[in-house]
Amino acid sequence: MADDTSAYEKLGVFYLGRAYDLDKGEAQAEPLLYDSRDLVTHAVMVGMTGSGKTGLMLALLEEAAIDKIPALVIDPKGDLGNLLLTFPDLKPADFAPWVDPDAAARAGVTPEEFAAQQAETWRKGLAQWGQSGERIARLREAADFAIYTPGSEAGLPISILSSLAAPPPEVVDDGDLLRDRVQTVVSSLLALLEIESDPMRGREHILLSNIFDQAWRAGRSLDLAGLIQQIQKPPIDRIGVLDLETFYPAKERFELAMAFNSLLGSPGFGAWMQGEPLDVDHLLYTPTGKPRIAILSISHLSDRERMFFVSLLLEQAIGWMRSRPGTTSLRALICMDEVFGYMPPVANPPSKRPLLTLLKQARAFGLGLVLATQNPVDLDYKGLSNVGTWFLGRLQTERDKERLMDGLEGAAGGGLDRATLERILSRLGNRIFLLHNVHEDAPVVFQCRWAMSYLRGPLTRPEIKRLTDPLKGKAPAPAPPVQATAAPAPATPAPAAPSKGLASAAPVLPPEISQRFLPVRSRPEATVYESALFAAVAVHFIEEKKGVDHAEELSLLAPLGDEVDWSSAETVDLGKEDLEEEPVEGASFGELPDAAARARSYDGWRKQLEDTLFRTRRCELFRSPSLDALSQPGESERDFRIRLGDLARQKRDAQVEALRKKHAPKVAQLQDRARGQTWNTVISTGTAVLGALFGGGRRRSTFSQAGTAARGFGRTLQERQDVARAEENLDALQKQLTELNAELETEVASLEARLDPTTEELEVLGLKPRRKDVEVRLLTLAWAPRDLTP
Ligand SMILES: Nc1ncnc2c1ncn2[C@@H]1O[C@H](COP(=O)(O)OP(=O)(O)O)[C@@H](O)[C@H]1O
Ligand SMILES: [Mg+2]
């Protein structure tokens, strides 16, 4: 059977299944297409065990992957790893290593025979849903798939160390975000140690929060060893109005330190510290910028460990999200199956706050959450009120149904008629869902399409190992190791001559020579300053034709001798406003080379600096010809490609929306004329693109803007029957629809061929500054503290 899914793929709609007729008990021809952009308002899937939630989540993830949307997939049961079981050839031999031998035994056949049966079931199942091995190949091509196993070496290992690292500036600079991050990290650490401590009153919680807060504000990362040390010797001496010893005596702090120490020393804990850092950007995209479906398998962990990991991951996701520019398109997904216990209505486990934050804020960043659970009362309704899409599946009991409807009335903000809802919910079968989407006019019942992945069920650890071992060799280079020590003040460049004696005051110099003091960050017993040259410079890169106008500003610190070699200067993260006019008290000073005491020398050094900058500073930029986009200075090729992916999708979405707007009046008119005919029957035949763009005509925004012609949609049954008297020739109508479809097809075909920024050849521009665009804003003698800590 022909694969008729390619039209959807071009248009950014997810093919989730087909409309389902509950009366006839069969799927209809009309595909159920879901606009990917609607996911930015998140989705919740509800249904009893076996209702098909996991299958639906997999189908949705497959669609996302085809659209190159990466995802973090939190998998508490182990069956989402089935996403790695995709076999484009659908051969029995592909299935054989993965079939469940017990299932084969139950079926009374050999595993080989069973594999052949399964392969056949999948081939048929897919064909029935208009899919083929070709689409599976497309799926595998579009994204990378990997299983990570925190705390275990079965899958790809992942290290939680980086969660203790200082958050990015986007988080630190936002008081609320920093407080939340501190609180989540502390709560999850304490939960892992089984220490009950209230965030407001518990002294363990308060002490740890103070330690993290102080370290992170100063841009310092911690590790467990560092934390243990700081618990014993905190960098603070007061908590509120109390002195530390009164608040939390050293002897008792020692016990807390020991608890962390035992954790650190426990066998198995090492696995938490190995592997790629828990870094959302590196989970979501490969080193070349290809999107990844990162499955975080946590089924092997204890409840405490799961909570610990999930909370840390969600916090990292918030930090990642905040570091991205806003978008209106879907950029990435966070999916979580069996979310029971992570966002409960009353209790406050560490995961709850980050989940609520994400539900509230992620939309602006194009990050969609998809949560699945057996019962919506498991979920806090403050969070649910932000959810725009509901997939409601079969429920076990009347009581569950009642509670779901109560919850929906509160959360989904009405729009659903309770009686109708109740009637529908009672009749749903497995894999059949009622879709309520706030962006659509009416709810629709559909059957989930066949999954491309082989739904084998939960994977065992050895199976995960087998699946991921081949990936381990080519595991991406880990991000630079997290520095667990205090960020030192910029190291003093090696003095040209070994310092002889130290002076107790800065030298007295002619007034034309300015001298400044670099800030002392870590306060050793006594500060020793060494002399150096500090320069604040700006280099402009201007290339009008390419629209580049970039000013690079940097500060340099060069070792000072009788000669100065600017090419060995270090860049330092200090502005000229950071320099002090006075040294710290009690400091001593290294030797000053004679040349530095002569004002003339500085003119020469300035000239040399200008020359060096002119000769050596280059600004390398990448350009995407297809999107006519330039990388930002300092943006890596990988990051640029990731951004291009977002841009391409945003552009595509805008084009599709324009196409919809343009044709909506006409479609509305035709639909109006369908009158007594159900729209579904006329639209279904040979009108794939029309269907993909307009679905069942439920799209709210499009049609409300289509003006008066759209009136027909709101008609009551009575009105429809009235008009139906003037029955029109169905054939004529269908002909018109087919024509319109053909027209749309041409327009869709002329939409730019799907761009693939992960493989597109990029131009590389190496820009040079013009001589006059090199500017030395400040050149001064600078005294830099010699770092006395080892
Ligand atoms: N989309 C699908 N395609 C093929 N089989 C499916 C699909 N969805 C569910 N199934 C079958 O139904 C079984 C139960 O569905 P599942 O999604 O695991 O239910 P739930 O997660 O709600 O407990 C699966 O093991 C699988 O055999
Ligand atoms: Mg499930």
mmCIF file of N, CA, C and O and ligand atoms in Angstrom, residues 47-56 77 79 122 337-338 431 448-451 455, ligand 1:
data_model
loop_
_atom_site.group_PDB
_atom_site.id
_atom_site.type_symbol
_atom_site.label_atom_id
_atom_site.label_comp_id
_atom_site.label_asym_id
_atom_site.label_seq_id
_atom_site.Cartn_x
_atom_site.Cartn_y
_atom_site.Cartn_z
ATOM 1 N N GLY A 47 -5.734 7.443 30.801
ATOM 2 C CA GLY A 47 -6.409 6.191 30.456
ATOM 3 C C GLY A 47 -5.912 5.075 31.344
ATOM 4 O O GLY A 47 -4.816 5.149 31.900
ATOM 5 N N MET A 48 -6.738 4.045 31.470
ATOM 6 C CA MET A 48 -6.348 2.922 32.327
ATOM 7 C C MET A 48 -5.224 2.119 31.662
ATOM 8 O O MET A 48 -4.929 2.305 30.478
ATOM 9 N N THR A 49 -4.618 1.265 32.446
ATOM 10 C CA THR A 49 -3.581 0.386 31.903
ATOM 11 C C THR A 49 -4.144 -0.372 30.705
ATOM 12 O O THR A 49 -5.247 -0.893 30.766
ATOM 13 N N GLY A 50 -3.380 -0.386 29.632
ATOM 14 C CA GLY A 50 -3.824 -1.109 28.447
ATOM 15 C C GLY A 50 -4.661 -0.269 27.498
ATOM 16 O O GLY A 50 -5.000 -0.716 26.403
ATOM 17 N N SER A 51 -4.976 0.983 27.894
ATOM 18 C CA SER A 51 -5.818 1.806 27.018
ATOM 19 C C SER A 51 -5.050 2.331 25.807
ATOM 20 O O SER A 51 -5.647 2.797 24.850
ATOM 21 N N GLY A 52 -3.725 2.244 25.873
ATOM 22 C CA GLY A 52 -2.942 2.646 24.706
ATOM 23 C C GLY A 52 -2.200 3.964 24.863
ATOM 24 O O GLY A 52 -1.740 4.532 23.875
ATOM 25 N N LYS A 53 -2.034 4.437 26.096
ATOM 26 C CA LYS A 53 -1.330 5.711 26.326
ATOM 27 C C LYS A 53 0.101 5.662 25.822
ATOM 28 O O LYS A 53 0.567 6.553 25.144
ATOM 29 N N THR A 54 0.799 4.593 26.212
ATOM 30 C CA THR A 54 2.206 4.510 25.830
ATOM 31 C C THR A 54 2.342 4.412 24.307
ATOM 32 O O THR A 54 3.208 5.049 23.712
ATOM 33 N N GLY A 55 1.451 3.641 23.690
ATOM 34 C CA GLY A 55 1.446 3.539 22.229
ATOM 35 C C GLY A 55 1.247 4.909 21.594
ATOM 36 O O GLY A 55 1.923 5.278 20.639
ATOM 37 N N LEU A 56 0.333 5.679 22.157
ATOM 38 C CA LEU A 56 0.053 7.022 21.633
ATOM 39 C C LEU A 56 1.261 7.939 21.821
ATOM 40 O O LEU A 56 1.634 8.694 20.928
ATOM 41 N N LYS A 77 8.761 3.094 33.180
ATOM 42 C CA LYS A 77 8.425 1.673 33.071
ATOM 43 C C LYS A 77 9.329 0.899 32.117
ATOM 44 O O LYS A 77 9.317 -0.323 32.123
ATOM 45 N N ASP A 79 9.196 0.946 28.750
ATOM 46 C CA ASP A 79 8.711 0.566 27.415
ATOM 47 C C ASP A 79 8.880 1.653 26.356
ATOM 48 O O ASP A 79 8.655 1.405 25.185
ATOM 49 N N TRP A 122 3.456 -6.428 12.160
ATOM 50 C CA TRP A 122 3.861 -5.022 12.040
ATOM 51 C C TRP A 122 3.704 -4.518 10.606
ATOM 52 O O TRP A 122 3.227 -3.408 10.382
ATOM 53 N N ASP A 337 5.953 9.409 30.878
ATOM 54 C CA ASP A 337 4.925 8.386 31.015
ATOM 55 C C ASP A 337 4.731 8.145 32.512
ATOM 56 O O ASP A 337 5.666 8.318 33.296
ATOM 57 N N GLU A 338 3.542 7.773 32.901
ATOM 58 C CA GLU A 338 3.269 7.439 34.313
ATOM 59 C C GLU A 338 3.794 8.526 35.250
ATOM 60 O O GLU A 338 4.702 8.312 36.041
ATOM 61 N N ARG A 431 -6.827 1.937 22.563
ATOM 62 C CA ARG A 431 -6.243 2.728 21.471
ATOM 63 C C ARG A 431 -7.212 3.742 20.888
ATOM 64 O O ARG A 431 -6.932 4.374 19.872
ATOM 65 N N CYS A 448 -5.743 5.511 17.599
ATOM 66 C CA CYS A 448 -4.316 5.767 17.418
ATOM 67 C C CYS A 448 -3.785 4.885 16.293
ATOM 68 O O CYS A 448 -4.128 3.708 16.194
ATOM 69 N N ARG A 449 -2.952 5.452 15.446
ATOM 70 C CA ARG A 449 -2.388 4.698 14.337
ATOM 71 C C ARG A 449 -1.433 3.621 14.850
ATOM 72 O O ARG A 449 -1.001 3.650 16.010
ATOM 73 N N TRP A 450 -1.055 2.731 13.998
ATOM 74 C CA TRP A 450 -0.088 1.699 14.334
ATOM 75 C C TRP A 450 1.275 2.351 14.592
ATOM 76 O O TRP A 450 1.664 3.262 13.859
ATOM 77 N N ALA A 451 1.930 1.890 15.627
ATOM 78 C CA ALA A 451 3.239 2.466 15.935
ATOM 79 C C ALA A 451 4.300 1.883 15.006
ATOM 80 O O ALA A 451 4.274 0.701 14.685
ATOM 81 N N LEU A 455 6.446 -2.495 19.486
ATOM 82 C CA LEU A 455 6.034 -2.375 20.884
ATOM 83 C C LEU A 455 6.229 -3.705 21.583
ATOM 84 O O LEU A 455 5.322 -4.499 21.727
HETATM 85 N N1 LIG B 1 -0.159 2.513 18.447
HETATM 86 C C1 LIG B 1 -0.093 1.199 18.650
HETATM 87 N N2 LIG B 1 0.282 0.370 17.670
HETATM 88 C C2 LIG B 1 0.344 -0.950 17.870
HETATM 89 N N3 LIG B 1 0.023 -1.552 19.025
HETATM 90 C C3 LIG B 1 -0.367 -0.794 20.042
HETATM 91 C C4 LIG B 1 -0.437 0.623 19.918
HETATM 92 N N4 LIG B 1 -0.843 1.130 21.093
HETATM 93 C C5 LIG B 1 -1.004 0.100 21.925
HETATM 94 N N5 LIG B 1 -0.740 -1.068 21.314
HETATM 95 C C6 LIG B 1 -0.809 -2.404 21.913
HETATM 96 O O1 LIG B 1 -1.613 -2.340 23.079
HETATM 97 C C7 LIG B 1 -0.847 -2.700 24.239
HETATM 98 C C8 LIG B 1 -1.219 -1.814 25.410
HETATM 99 O O2 LIG B 1 -1.016 -0.465 25.091
HETATM 100 P P1 LIG B 1 -0.146 0.523 25.960
HETATM 101 O O3 LIG B 1 0.116 1.707 25.106
HETATM 102 O O4 LIG B 1 1.010 -0.141 26.557
HETATM 103 O O5 LIG B 1 -1.212 0.899 27.085
HETATM 104 P P2 LIG B 1 -1.018 1.800 28.402
HETATM 105 O O6 LIG B 1 0.274 2.529 28.282
HETATM 106 O O7 LIG B 1 -2.204 2.718 28.397
HETATM 107 O O8 LIG B 1 -1.030 0.875 29.543
HETATM 108 C C9 LIG B 1 0.602 -2.538 23.816
HETATM 109 O O9 LIG B 1 1.451 -3.407 24.491
HETATM 110 C C10 LIG B 1 0.553 -2.868 22.358
HETATM 111 O O10 LIG B 1 0.620 -4.252 22.166
#
